Coordinates of C-alpha atoms in Angstrom, one line a residue:
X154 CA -86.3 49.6 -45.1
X155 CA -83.2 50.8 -46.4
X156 CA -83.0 54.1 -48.4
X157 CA -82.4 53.6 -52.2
X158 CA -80.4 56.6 -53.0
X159 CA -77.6 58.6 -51.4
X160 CA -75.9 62.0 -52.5
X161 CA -73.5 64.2 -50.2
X162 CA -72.7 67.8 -51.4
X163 CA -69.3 69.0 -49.8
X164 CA -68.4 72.8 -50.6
X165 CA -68.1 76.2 -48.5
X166 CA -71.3 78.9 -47.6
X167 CA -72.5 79.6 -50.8
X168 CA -71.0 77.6 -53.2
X169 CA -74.2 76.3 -54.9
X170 CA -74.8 72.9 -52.7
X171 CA -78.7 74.2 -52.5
X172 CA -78.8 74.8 -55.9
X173 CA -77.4 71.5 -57.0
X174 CA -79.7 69.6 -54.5
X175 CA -83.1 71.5 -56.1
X176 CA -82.0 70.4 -59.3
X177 CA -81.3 66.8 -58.5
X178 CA -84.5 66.7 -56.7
X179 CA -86.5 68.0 -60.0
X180 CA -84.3 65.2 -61.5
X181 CA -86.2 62.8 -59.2
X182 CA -89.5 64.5 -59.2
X183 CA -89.2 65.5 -55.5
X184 CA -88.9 62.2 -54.2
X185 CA -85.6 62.7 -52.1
X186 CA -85.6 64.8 -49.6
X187 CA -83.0 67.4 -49.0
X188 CA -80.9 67.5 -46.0
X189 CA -79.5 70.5 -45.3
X190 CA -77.3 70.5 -42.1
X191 CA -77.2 74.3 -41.9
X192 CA -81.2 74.5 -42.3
X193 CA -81.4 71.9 -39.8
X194 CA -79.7 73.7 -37.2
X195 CA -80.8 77.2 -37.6
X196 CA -84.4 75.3 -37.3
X197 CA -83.8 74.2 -33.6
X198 CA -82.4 77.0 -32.4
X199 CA -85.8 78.8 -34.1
X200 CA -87.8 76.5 -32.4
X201 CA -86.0 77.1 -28.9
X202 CA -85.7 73.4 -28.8
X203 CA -82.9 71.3 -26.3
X204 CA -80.6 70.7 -29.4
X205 CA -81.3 74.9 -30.4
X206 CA -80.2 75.8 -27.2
X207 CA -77.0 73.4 -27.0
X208 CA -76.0 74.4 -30.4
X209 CA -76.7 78.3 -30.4
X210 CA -73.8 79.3 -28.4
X211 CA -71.3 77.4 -30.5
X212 CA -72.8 78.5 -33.7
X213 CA -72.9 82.0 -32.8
X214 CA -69.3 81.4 -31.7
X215 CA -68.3 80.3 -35.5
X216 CA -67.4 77.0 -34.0
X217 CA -68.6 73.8 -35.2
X218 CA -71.1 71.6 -33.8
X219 CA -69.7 68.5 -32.2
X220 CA -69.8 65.1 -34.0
X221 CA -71.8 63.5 -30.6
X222 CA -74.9 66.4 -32.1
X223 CA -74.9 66.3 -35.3
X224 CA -74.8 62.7 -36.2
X225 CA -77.9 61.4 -34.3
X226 CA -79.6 64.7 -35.6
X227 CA -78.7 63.7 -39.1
X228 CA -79.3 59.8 -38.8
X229 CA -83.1 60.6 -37.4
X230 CA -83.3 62.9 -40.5
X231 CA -82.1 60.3 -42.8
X232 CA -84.0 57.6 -41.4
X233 CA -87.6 59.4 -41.3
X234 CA -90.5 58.3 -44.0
X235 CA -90.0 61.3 -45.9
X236 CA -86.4 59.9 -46.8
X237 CA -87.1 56.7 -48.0
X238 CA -86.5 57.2 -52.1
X239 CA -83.3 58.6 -51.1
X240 CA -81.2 61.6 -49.3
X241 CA -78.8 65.1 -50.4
X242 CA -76.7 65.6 -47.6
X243 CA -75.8 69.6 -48.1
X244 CA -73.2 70.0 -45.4
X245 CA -72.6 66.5 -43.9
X246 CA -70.3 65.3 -43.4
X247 CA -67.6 67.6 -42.6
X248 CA -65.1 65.3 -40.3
X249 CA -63.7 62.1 -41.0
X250 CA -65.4 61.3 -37.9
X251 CA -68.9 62.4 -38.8
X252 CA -68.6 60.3 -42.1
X253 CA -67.4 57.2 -40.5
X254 CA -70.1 57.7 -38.0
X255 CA -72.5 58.2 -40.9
X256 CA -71.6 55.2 -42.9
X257 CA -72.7 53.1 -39.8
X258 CA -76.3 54.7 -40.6

């Protein structure tokens, strides 16, 4: 089944993206779930798991996580049950790359 809504919020560290996404959510009565790319990521590398470890190096670096990781880590968010009323992308896509990849999704 294809998801019925779509949102991507593009803006730097703290420019209200999470804010915006709680308040579109309340909009739709928690029925989208929010994708935070940031969240996502600090996540694996709390968990320890393969994708933590990969992407803890770079991050601590300030570098950016390469498009190979991050899209297959966002497509399996977007395409899980919990997203199927719709998706806020908070941080994705940040490349041309990562949103043609995405729009394959």
């Amino acid at each position: 089944k294809k998801t019925s809504k779509g949102f991507i919020f593009v803006g730097p560290p703290g420019s209200g993206k999470g804010t915006q996404a709680d308040i579109l959510r309340s909009h739709y009565k928690g029925k989208i779930c929010h994708l935070s790319t940031g969240d996502m990521l600090r996540a694996a590398i709390a968990a320890e798991t393969e994708l933590g470890k990969q992407v803890k190096p770079i991050l601590a670096s300030g570098g950016l996580v390469s498009d190979d990781l991050m899209v297959p880590l966002v497509r399996e968010a977007i395409l899980h049950p919990s997203c199927e009323d719709g998706f806020i992308l908070d941080g994705f896509p940040r490349t041309l790359e990562q949103a043609q990849r995405l729009d394959k999704v």
